[in-house]
Coordinates of C-alpha atoms in Angstrom, one line a residue:
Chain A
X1 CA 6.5 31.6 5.6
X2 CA 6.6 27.9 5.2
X3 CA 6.9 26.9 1.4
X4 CA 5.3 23.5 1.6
X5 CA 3.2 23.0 -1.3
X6 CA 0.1 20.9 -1.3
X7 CA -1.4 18.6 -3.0
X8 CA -5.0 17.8 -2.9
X9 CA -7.2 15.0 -4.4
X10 CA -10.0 15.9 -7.2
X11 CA -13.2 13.8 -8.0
X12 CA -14.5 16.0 -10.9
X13 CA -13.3 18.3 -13.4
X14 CA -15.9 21.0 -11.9
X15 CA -13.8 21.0 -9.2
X16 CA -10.4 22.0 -10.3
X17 CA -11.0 25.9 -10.6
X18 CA -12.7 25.5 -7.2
X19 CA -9.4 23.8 -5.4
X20 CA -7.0 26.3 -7.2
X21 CA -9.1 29.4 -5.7
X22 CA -8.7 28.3 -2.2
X23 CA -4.9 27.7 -2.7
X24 CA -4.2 24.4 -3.8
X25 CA -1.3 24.1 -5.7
X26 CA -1.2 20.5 -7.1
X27 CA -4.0 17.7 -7.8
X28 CA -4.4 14.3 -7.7
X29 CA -7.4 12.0 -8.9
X30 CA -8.2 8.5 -9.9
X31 CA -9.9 6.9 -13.0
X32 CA -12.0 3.8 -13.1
X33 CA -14.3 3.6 -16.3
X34 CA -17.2 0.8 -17.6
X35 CA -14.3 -1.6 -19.0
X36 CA -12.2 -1.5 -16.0
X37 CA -15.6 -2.0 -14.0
X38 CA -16.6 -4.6 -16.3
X39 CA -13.3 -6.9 -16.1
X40 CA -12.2 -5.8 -12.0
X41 CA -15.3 -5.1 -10.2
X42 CA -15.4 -1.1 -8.5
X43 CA -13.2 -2.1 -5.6
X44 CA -9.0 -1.5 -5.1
X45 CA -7.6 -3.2 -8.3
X46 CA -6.5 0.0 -9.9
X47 CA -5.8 2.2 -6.7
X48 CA -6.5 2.3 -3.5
X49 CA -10.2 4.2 -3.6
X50 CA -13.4 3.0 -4.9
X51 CA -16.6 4.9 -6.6
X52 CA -16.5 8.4 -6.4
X53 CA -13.5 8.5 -5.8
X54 CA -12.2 7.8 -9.9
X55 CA -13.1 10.2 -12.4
X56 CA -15.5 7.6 -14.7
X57 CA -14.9 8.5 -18.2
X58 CA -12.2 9.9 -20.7
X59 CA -13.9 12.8 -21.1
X60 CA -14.2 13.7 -17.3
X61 CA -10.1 13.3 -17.8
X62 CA -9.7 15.1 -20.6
X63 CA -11.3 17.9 -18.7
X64 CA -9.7 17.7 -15.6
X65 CA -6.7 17.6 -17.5
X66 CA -7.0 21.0 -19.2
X67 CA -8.6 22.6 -16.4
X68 CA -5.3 21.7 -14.1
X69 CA -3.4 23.3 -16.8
X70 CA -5.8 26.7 -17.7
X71 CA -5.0 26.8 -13.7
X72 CA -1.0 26.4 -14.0
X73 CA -1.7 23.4 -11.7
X74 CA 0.4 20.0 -12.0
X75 CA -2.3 17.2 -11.7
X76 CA -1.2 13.9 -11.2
X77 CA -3.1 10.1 -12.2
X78 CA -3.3 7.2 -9.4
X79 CA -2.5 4.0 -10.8
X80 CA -1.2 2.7 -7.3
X81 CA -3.3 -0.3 -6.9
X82 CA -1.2 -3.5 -7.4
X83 CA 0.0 -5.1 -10.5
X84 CA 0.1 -8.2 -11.9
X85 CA 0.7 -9.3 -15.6
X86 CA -2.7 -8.8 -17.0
X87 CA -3.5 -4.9 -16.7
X88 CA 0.1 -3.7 -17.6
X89 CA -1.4 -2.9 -20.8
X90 CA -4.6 -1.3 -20.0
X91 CA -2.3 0.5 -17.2
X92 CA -0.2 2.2 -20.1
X93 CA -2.8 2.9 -22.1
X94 CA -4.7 5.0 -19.4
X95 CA -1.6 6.6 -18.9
X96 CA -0.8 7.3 -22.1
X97 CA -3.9 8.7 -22.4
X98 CA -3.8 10.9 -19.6
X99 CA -0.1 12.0 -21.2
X100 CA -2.3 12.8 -24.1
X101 CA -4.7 14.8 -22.8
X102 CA -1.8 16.9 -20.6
X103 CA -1.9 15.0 -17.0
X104 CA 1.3 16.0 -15.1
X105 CA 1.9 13.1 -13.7
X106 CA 1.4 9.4 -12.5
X107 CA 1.3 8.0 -9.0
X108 CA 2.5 4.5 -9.0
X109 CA 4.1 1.8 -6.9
X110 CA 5.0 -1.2 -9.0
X111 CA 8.9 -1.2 -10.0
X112 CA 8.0 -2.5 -13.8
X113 CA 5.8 0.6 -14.7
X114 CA 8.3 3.2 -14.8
X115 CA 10.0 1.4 -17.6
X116 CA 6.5 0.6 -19.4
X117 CA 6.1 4.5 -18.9
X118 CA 9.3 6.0 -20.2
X119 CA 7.9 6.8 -23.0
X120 CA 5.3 9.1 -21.6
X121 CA 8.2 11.4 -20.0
X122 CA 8.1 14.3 -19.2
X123 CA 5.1 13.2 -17.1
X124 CA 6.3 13.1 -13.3
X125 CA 6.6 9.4 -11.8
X126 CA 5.8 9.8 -8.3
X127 CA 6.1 6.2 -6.0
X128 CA 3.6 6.4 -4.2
X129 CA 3.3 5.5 -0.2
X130 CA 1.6 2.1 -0.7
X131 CA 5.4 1.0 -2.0
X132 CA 6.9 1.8 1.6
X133 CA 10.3 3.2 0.6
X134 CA 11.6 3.5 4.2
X135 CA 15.3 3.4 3.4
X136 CA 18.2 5.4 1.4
X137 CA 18.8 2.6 -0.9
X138 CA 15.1 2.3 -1.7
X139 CA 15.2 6.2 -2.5
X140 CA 18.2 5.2 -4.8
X141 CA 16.5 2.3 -6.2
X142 CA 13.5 4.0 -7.9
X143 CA 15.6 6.7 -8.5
X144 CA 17.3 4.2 -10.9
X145 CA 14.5 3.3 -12.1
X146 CA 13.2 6.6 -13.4
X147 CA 11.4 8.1 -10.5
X148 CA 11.1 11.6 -10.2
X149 CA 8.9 11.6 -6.7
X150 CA 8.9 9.5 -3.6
X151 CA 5.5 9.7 -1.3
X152 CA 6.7 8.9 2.2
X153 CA 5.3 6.4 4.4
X154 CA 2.8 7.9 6.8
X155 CA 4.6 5.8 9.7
X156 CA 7.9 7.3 9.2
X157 CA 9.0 9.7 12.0
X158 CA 10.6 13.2 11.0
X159 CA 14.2 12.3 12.0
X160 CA 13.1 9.1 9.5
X161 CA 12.2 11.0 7.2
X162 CA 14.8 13.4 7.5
X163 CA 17.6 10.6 6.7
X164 CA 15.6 9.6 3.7
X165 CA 15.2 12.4 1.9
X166 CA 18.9 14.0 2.7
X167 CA 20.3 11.0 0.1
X168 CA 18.7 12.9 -2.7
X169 CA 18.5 16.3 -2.4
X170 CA 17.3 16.3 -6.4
X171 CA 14.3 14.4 -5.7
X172 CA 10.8 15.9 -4.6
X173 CA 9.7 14.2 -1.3
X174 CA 5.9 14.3 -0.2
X175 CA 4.3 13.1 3.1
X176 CA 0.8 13.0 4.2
X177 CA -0.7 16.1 5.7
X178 CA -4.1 15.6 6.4
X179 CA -6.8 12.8 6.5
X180 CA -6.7 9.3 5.2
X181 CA -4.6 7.3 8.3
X182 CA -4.2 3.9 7.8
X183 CA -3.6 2.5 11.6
X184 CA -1.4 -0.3 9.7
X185 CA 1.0 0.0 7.3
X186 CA -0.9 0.0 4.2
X187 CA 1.8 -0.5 1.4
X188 CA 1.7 -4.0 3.5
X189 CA -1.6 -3.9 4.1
X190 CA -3.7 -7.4 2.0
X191 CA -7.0 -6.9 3.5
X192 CA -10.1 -6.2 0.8
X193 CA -10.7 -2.5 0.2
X194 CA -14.4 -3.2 -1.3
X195 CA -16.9 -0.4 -2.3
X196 CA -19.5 0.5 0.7
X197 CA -22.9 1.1 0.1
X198 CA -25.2 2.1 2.8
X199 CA -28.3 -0.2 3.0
X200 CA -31.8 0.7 1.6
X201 CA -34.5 -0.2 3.5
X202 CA -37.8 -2.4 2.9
X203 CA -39.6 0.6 1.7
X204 CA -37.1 1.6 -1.2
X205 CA -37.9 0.4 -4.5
X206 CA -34.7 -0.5 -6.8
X207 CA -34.3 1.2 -9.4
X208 CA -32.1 -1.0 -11.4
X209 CA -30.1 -4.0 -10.4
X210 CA -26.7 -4.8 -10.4
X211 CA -24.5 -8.0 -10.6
X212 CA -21.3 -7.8 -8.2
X213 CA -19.9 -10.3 -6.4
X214 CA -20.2 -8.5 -3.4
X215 CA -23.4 -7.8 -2.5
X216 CA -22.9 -7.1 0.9
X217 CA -22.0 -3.3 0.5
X218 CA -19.5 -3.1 2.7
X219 CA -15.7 -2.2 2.7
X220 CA -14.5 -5.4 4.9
X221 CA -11.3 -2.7 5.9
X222 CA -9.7 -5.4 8.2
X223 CA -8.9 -2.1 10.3
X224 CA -12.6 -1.6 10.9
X225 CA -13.0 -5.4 12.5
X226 CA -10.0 -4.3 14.8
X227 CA -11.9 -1.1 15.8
X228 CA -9.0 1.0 14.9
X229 CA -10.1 3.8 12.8
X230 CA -10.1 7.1 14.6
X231 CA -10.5 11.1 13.3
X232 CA -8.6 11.8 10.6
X233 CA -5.2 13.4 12.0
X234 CA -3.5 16.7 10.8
X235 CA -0.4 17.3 10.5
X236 CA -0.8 21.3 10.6
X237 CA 1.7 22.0 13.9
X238 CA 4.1 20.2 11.5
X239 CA 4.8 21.9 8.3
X240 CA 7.7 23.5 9.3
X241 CA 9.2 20.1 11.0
X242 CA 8.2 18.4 7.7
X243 CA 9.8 21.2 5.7
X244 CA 13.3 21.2 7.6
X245 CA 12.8 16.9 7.1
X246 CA 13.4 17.6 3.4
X247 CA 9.4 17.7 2.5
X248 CA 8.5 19.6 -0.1
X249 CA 5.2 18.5 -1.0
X250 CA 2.2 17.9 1.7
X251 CA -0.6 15.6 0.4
X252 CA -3.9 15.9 1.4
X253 CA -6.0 12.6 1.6
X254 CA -9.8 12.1 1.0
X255 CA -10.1 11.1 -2.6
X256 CA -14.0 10.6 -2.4
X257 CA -15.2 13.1 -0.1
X258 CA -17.0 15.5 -0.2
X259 CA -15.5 19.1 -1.9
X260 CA -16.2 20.7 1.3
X261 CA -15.0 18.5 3.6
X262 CA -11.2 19.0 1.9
X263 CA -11.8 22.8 1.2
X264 CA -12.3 23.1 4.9
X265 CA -9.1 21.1 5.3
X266 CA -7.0 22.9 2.8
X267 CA -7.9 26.2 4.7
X268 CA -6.8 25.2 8.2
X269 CA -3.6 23.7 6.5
X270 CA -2.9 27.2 4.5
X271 CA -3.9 28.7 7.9
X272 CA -0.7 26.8 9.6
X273 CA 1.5 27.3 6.7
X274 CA 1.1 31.5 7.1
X275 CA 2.2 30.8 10.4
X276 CA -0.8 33.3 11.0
X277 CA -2.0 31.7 14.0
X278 CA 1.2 30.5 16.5
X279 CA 0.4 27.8 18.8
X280 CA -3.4 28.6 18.5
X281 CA -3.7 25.8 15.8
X282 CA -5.5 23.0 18.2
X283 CA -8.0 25.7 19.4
X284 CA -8.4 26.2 15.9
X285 CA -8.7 23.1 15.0
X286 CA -11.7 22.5 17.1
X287 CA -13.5 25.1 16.3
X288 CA -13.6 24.0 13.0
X289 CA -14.1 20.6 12.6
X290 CA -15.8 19.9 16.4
X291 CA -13.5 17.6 17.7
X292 CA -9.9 17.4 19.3
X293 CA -7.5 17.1 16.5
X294 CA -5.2 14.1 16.7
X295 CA -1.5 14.6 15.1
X296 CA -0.3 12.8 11.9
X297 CA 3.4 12.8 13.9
X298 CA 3.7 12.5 17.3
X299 CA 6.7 13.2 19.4
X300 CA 7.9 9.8 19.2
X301 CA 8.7 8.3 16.0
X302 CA 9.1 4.7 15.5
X303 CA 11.6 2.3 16.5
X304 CA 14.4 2.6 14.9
Chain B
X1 CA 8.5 -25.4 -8.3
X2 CA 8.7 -25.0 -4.8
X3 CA 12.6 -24.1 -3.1
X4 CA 14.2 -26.9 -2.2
X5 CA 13.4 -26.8 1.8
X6 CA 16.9 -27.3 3.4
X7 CA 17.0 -27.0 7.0
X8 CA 18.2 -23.5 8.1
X9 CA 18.7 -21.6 11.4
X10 CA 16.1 -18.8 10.9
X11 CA 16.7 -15.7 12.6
X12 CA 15.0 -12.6 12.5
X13 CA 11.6 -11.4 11.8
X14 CA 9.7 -10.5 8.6
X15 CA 8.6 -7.0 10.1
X16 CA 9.9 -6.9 13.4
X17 CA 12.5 -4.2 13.8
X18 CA 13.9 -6.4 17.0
X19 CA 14.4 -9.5 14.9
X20 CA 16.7 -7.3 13.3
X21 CA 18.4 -5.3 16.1
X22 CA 19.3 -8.7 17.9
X23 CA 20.6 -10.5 14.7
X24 CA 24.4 -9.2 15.2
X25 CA 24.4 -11.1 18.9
X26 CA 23.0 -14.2 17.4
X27 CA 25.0 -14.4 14.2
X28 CA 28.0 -14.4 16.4
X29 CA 27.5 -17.3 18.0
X30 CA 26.5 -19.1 15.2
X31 CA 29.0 -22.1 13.8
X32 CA 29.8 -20.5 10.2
X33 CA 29.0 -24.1 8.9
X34 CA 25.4 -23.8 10.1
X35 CA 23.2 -22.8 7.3
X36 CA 21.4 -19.9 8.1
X37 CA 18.3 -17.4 6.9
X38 CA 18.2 -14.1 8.0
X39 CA 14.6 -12.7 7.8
X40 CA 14.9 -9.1 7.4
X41 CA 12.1 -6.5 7.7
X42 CA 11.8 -3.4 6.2
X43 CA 14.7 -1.5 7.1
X44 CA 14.5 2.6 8.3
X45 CA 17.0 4.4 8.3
X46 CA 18.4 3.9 12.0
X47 CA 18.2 0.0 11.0
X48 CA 21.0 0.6 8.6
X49 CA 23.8 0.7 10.1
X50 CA 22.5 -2.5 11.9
X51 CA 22.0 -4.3 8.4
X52 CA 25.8 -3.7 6.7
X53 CA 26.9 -5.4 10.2
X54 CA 24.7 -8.3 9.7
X55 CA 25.8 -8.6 5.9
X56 CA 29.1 -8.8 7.1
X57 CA 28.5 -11.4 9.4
X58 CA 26.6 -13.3 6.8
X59 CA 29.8 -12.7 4.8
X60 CA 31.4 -15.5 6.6
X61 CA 29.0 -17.5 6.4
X62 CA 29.4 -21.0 4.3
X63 CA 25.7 -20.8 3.1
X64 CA 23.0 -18.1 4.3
X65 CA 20.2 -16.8 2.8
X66 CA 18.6 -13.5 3.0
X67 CA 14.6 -12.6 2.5
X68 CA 14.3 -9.2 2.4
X69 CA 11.0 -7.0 2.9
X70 CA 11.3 -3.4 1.2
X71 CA 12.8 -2.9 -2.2
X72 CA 15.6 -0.6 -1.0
X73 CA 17.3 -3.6 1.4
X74 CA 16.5 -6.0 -1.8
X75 CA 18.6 -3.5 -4.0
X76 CA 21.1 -3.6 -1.8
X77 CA 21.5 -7.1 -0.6
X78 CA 21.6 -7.8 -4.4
X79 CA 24.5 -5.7 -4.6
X80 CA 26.3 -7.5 -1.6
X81 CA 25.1 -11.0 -3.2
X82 CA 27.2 -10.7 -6.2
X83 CA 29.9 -13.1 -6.3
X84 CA 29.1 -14.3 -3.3
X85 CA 27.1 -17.8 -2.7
X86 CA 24.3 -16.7 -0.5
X87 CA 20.7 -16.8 -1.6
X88 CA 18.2 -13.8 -1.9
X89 CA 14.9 -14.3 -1.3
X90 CA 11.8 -12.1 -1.9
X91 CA 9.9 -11.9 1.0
X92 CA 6.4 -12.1 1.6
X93 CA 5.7 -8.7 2.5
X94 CA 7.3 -6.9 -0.1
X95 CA 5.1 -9.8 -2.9
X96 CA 1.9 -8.3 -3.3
X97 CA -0.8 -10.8 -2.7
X98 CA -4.9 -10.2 -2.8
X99 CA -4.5 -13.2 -0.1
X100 CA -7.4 -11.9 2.0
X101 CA -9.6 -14.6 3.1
X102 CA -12.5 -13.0 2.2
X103 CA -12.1 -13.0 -1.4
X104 CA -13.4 -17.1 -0.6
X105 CA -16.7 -15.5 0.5
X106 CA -16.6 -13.2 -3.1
X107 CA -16.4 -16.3 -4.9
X108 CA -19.8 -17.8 -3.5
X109 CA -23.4 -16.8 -4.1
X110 CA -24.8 -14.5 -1.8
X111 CA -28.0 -13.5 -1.3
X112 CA -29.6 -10.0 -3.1
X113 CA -29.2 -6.9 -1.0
X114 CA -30.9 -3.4 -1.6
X115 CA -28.7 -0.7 -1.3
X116 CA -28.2 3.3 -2.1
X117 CA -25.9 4.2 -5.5
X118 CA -25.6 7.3 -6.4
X119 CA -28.6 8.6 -4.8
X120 CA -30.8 5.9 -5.9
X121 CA -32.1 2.6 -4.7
X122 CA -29.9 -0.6 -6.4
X123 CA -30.5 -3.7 -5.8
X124 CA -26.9 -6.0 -6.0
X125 CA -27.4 -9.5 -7.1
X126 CA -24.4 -11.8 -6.6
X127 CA -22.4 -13.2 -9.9
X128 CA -19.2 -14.7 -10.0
X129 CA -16.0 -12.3 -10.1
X130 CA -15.4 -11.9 -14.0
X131 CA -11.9 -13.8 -14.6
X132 CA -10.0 -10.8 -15.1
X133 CA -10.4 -9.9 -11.3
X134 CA -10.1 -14.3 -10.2
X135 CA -6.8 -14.1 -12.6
X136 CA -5.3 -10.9 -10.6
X137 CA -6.3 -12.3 -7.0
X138 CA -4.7 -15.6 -7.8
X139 CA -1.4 -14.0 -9.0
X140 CA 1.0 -12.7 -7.0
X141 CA 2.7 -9.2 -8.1
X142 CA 6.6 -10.7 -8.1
X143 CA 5.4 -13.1 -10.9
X144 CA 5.0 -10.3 -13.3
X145 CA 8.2 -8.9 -11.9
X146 CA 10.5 -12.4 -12.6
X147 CA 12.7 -10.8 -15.0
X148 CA 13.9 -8.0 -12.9
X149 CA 14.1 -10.0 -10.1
X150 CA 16.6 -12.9 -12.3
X151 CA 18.5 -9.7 -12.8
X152 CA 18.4 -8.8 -9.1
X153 CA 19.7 -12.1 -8.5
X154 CA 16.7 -12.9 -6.9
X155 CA 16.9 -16.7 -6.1
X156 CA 13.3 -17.4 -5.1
X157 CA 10.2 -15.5 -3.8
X158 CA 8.1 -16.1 -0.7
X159 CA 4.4 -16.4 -1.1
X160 CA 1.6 -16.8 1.1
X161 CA -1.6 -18.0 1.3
X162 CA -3.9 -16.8 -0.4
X163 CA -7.5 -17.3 -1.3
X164 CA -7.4 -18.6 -5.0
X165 CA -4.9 -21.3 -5.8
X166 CA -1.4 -19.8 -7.3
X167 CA -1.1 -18.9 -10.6
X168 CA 2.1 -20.6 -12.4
X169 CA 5.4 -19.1 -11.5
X170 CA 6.8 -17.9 -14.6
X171 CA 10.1 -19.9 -13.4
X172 CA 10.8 -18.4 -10.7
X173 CA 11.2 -20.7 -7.2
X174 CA 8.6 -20.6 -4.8
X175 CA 8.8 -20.7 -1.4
X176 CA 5.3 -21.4 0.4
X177 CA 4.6 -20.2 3.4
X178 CA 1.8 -22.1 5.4
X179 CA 0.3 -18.8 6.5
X180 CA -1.0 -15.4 5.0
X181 CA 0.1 -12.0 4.8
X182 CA -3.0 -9.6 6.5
X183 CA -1.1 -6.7 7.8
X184 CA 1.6 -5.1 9.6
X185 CA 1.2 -2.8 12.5
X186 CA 3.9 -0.2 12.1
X187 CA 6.5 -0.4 15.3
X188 CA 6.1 2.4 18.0
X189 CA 9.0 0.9 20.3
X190 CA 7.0 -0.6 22.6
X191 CA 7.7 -4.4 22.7
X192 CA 4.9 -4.6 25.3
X193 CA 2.5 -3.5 23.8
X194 CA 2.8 -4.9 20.4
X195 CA 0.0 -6.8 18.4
X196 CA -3.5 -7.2 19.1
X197 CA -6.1 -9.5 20.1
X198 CA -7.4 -12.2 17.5
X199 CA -10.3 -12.1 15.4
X200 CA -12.1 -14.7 12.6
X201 CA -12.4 -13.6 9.2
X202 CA -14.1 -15.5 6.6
X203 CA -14.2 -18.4 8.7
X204 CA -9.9 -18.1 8.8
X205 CA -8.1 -17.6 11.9
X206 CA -6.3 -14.2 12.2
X207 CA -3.2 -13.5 15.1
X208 CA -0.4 -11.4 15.5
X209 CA 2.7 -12.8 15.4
X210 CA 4.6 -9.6 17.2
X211 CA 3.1 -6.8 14.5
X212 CA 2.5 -8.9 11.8
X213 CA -0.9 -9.7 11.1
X214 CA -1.3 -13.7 9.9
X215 CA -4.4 -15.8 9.1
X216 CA -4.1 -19.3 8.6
X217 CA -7.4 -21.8 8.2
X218 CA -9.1 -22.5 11.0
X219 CA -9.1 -25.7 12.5
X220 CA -11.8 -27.5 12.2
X221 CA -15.5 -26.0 11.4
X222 CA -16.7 -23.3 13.7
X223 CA -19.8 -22.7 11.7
X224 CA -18.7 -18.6 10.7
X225 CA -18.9 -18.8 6.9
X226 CA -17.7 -22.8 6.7
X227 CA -20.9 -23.2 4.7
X228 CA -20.4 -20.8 1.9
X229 CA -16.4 -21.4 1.5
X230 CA -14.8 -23.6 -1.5
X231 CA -12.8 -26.2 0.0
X232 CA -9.0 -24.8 1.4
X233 CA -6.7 -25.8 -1.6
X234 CA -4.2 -28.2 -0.4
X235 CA -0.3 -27.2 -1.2
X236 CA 2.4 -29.0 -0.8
X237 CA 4.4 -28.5 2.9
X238 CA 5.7 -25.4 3.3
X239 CA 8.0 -22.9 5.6
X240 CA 6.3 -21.2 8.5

């Protein structure tokens, strides 16, 4: 049986005891609370997902917290958005908070947080995709610089992957398993990542009003304008491949859907990993989710 | 400050995997008196053998410079640098920049719009971005980052455009770019069939140049958006 592990994203505490019952084995979540809203708007300053997608308060942390450790889970905090001069602070103090309350870990991709963050050892630093380590000497580099994770790009091809990951045999590699493709290369990626709201119409009657500077309500993904968002792929047919490519960890996407929406993904992806079901995984695929399945790594990998 | 804008032979390509492949071939013919910047893009692990040839090559050279996209080739061109003169340059991909054009549109009224929250009607009225957020879309993330970068030996950093005029420096060189950053397309091999179409955002023009996305401001008015747009800030001239 395939050992990959999996890591899956949580949006409320409630949800923890719910993820570890159908096999998860690690978490993930964000947090974006009233002063964070207050001085950088809802949208992708402090990671990469808006809304429901952050746990709101430090209670709703707290919680999650404990609950990933009653369930012997390792949860880690997304701080991944990017960083410039003025949030270092509030940055640390969320993750010291976290560290307070018993997070696991911290997802990050600026190089001047790990340093900022020693102090909060033995939380796990994990370098998240956006910062595109693609090399040996990036692996080293973060390495250096007190990394205990490296997220792989989702772009990378096995044998990529492969030459990445057999520089460090010490360090935990993960790689996207399921959901959340980005059709560019979003550690490069500049484009607005804004919260979407769908519209009311005439007939609905506000209930309170709210100052934003984007009053639009929608999520201006520059991928969207190129028509280049597809179904989300799996990468199921592939956890042995991204097993024997030195992954160890295999992260599910969808921070802000819908609990059952990544339930039904974790099963089909604990399905593949019991190797229960041979080659039948496309067939299976369909049945579940109604459409042809679309593969996280094709064949041919990218030039190189 | 921005670099001092000596004339180079620029080879290579920011995110390109090609520009890199072919960089060996063209180096060689090169007169090692010619100044020259290699643009290098991020570099997988096939690309590496590829690189320590062209760092040798550089090797010879009287004066090159180097502008390096992921932050395993800058560690490892900083090693090479040392004791060397060459000049290492951050480049614009691996500088974080909120340079989306967009963010022009965020900084002009808008009308109201009803929408669903949470279940319930809201209605979103337009004020300005508080100026925590205009601060962190005017400053790039290698500012932050100038002391490790010094260290690095990092000798300037590429930015940009970008919607809000640039924050100050903190001493480190600038070098401007008279484009924007949008995206990169990752490679799939097929030279063919590489980039895309062109679109308009925010009134801006944006292209591929091979699979890097650009925008640049649009010539002229063409009546998208023009209206509720501050004026482009005007720079002094700058590297394409």
């Amino acid at each position: 049986m395939n050992c990959i592990r999996f890591t899956l994203p949580v949006n409320d505490p409630s949800e923890v005891e719910i993820l570890r019952d159908h096999g998860a084995d690690e978490l993930y979540c964000g947090y974006l609370d009233a002063d964070w809203r207050r001085k950088y708007g809802g949208d992708a300053v402090i990671s990469r997902r808006q809304g429901a997608a952050n746990l709101s308060d430090p209670g709703a942390l707290r919680e999650t917290a404990a609950e990933a450790r009653r369930s012997g889970m390792t949860a880690h905090l997304t701080l991944n958005g990017r960083v410039t001069g003025g949030e270092t602070a509030q940055l640390v103090r969320i993750a010291e908070m976290w560290a307070a309350f018993g997070g696991g870990g911290i997802i990050l991709q600026d190089p001047a947080l790990p340093a900022l963050l020693a102090h909060v050892k033995p939380m796990l630093i994990t370098v998240s995709l956006l910062a595109v380590t693609v090399n040996k000497c990036g692996v080293a580099f973060w390495k250096r610089l007190g990394a205990d994770r490296i997220v792989l790009p989702r772009f990378l091809s096995l044998a990529e992957m492969k030459a990445v990951t057999s520089s460090a045999p010490d360090m935990v590699f993960e790689a996207m398993v399921m959901g959340d493709l980005c059709p560019f290369a979003d550690g490069f990626c500049r484009s607005v990542h804004a919260e979407t709201h769908a519209p009311a119409g005439p007939e609905a009657v506000p209930k309170a009003v709210r100052e934003t500077c984007n009053t639009s309500g929608q999520a201006y993904h520059l991928c969207m304008e190129y028509g280049l968002p597809a179904p989300d792929p799996c990468a199921a047919c592939r956890l042995k491949d991204l097993g024997e490519s030195g992954v160890a960890v295999g992260k599910v996407g969808g921070r802000g859907l819908p609990l059952e929406v990544r339930l039904r993904w974790l099963d089909h992806l604990r399905l593949a990993r019991s190797e229960a079901c041979g080659t039948d995984l496309p067939r299976r695929y369909r049945e579940t989710f109604g459409h042809e399945c679309r593969c996280y790594y094709p064949q041919k990998g990218i030039g190189g | 400050m921005d670099m001092d804008d000596k004339k180079r032979l620029v080879l290579g390509h920011r995110s390109c995997p090609r520009g890199l492949r072919e960089m060996p071939a063209q180096l060689e013919r090169i007169a090692r008196n010619v100044p020259v910047e290699a643009l290098i893009p991020p570099v997988t692990p096939f690309l590496e053998g590829t690189l320590e040839t062209v760092l040798s090559l550089l090797g010879e050279f009287e004066d090159a410079s180097v502008t390096v996209n992921d932050w395993g080739t800058l560690d490892r061109v900083s090693q090479w640098k040392k004791g060397r003169r060459a000049r290492l340059v951050l480049g614009a991909l691996l500088n974080g920049q909120d340079s989306d054009p967009m963010i022009r549109v965020f900084c002009a009224p808008q009308p109201d719009k009803c929408v669903w929250e949470g279940g319930n009607a809201v209605l979103l009225r337009w004020a300005p971005p508080p100026e925590e957020l205009k601060r962190h879309w005017a400053e790039p993330s290698a500012f932050h980052l100038a002391g490790m970068l010094r260290d690095m030996g990092v000798d300037a950093v590429e930015t940009g455009l970008q919607a809000l005029e640039l924050t100050e420096a903190a001493g480190l060189d600038v070098r401007r770019l008279d484009w924007g950053v949008m995206s990169v397309k990752p490679c799939r091999g097929d030279c063919a069939g590489c980039g895309g179409g062109e679109i308009t955002r925010a009134g801006c023009r944006v292209f591929f140049d091979r699979n890097l996305l650009k925008w640049e401001y649009a010539a002229g008015a063409d009546g998208k958006g023009e209206a509720l747009l501050p004026a482009a800030p005007q720079g002094p001239g700058s590297m394409r």
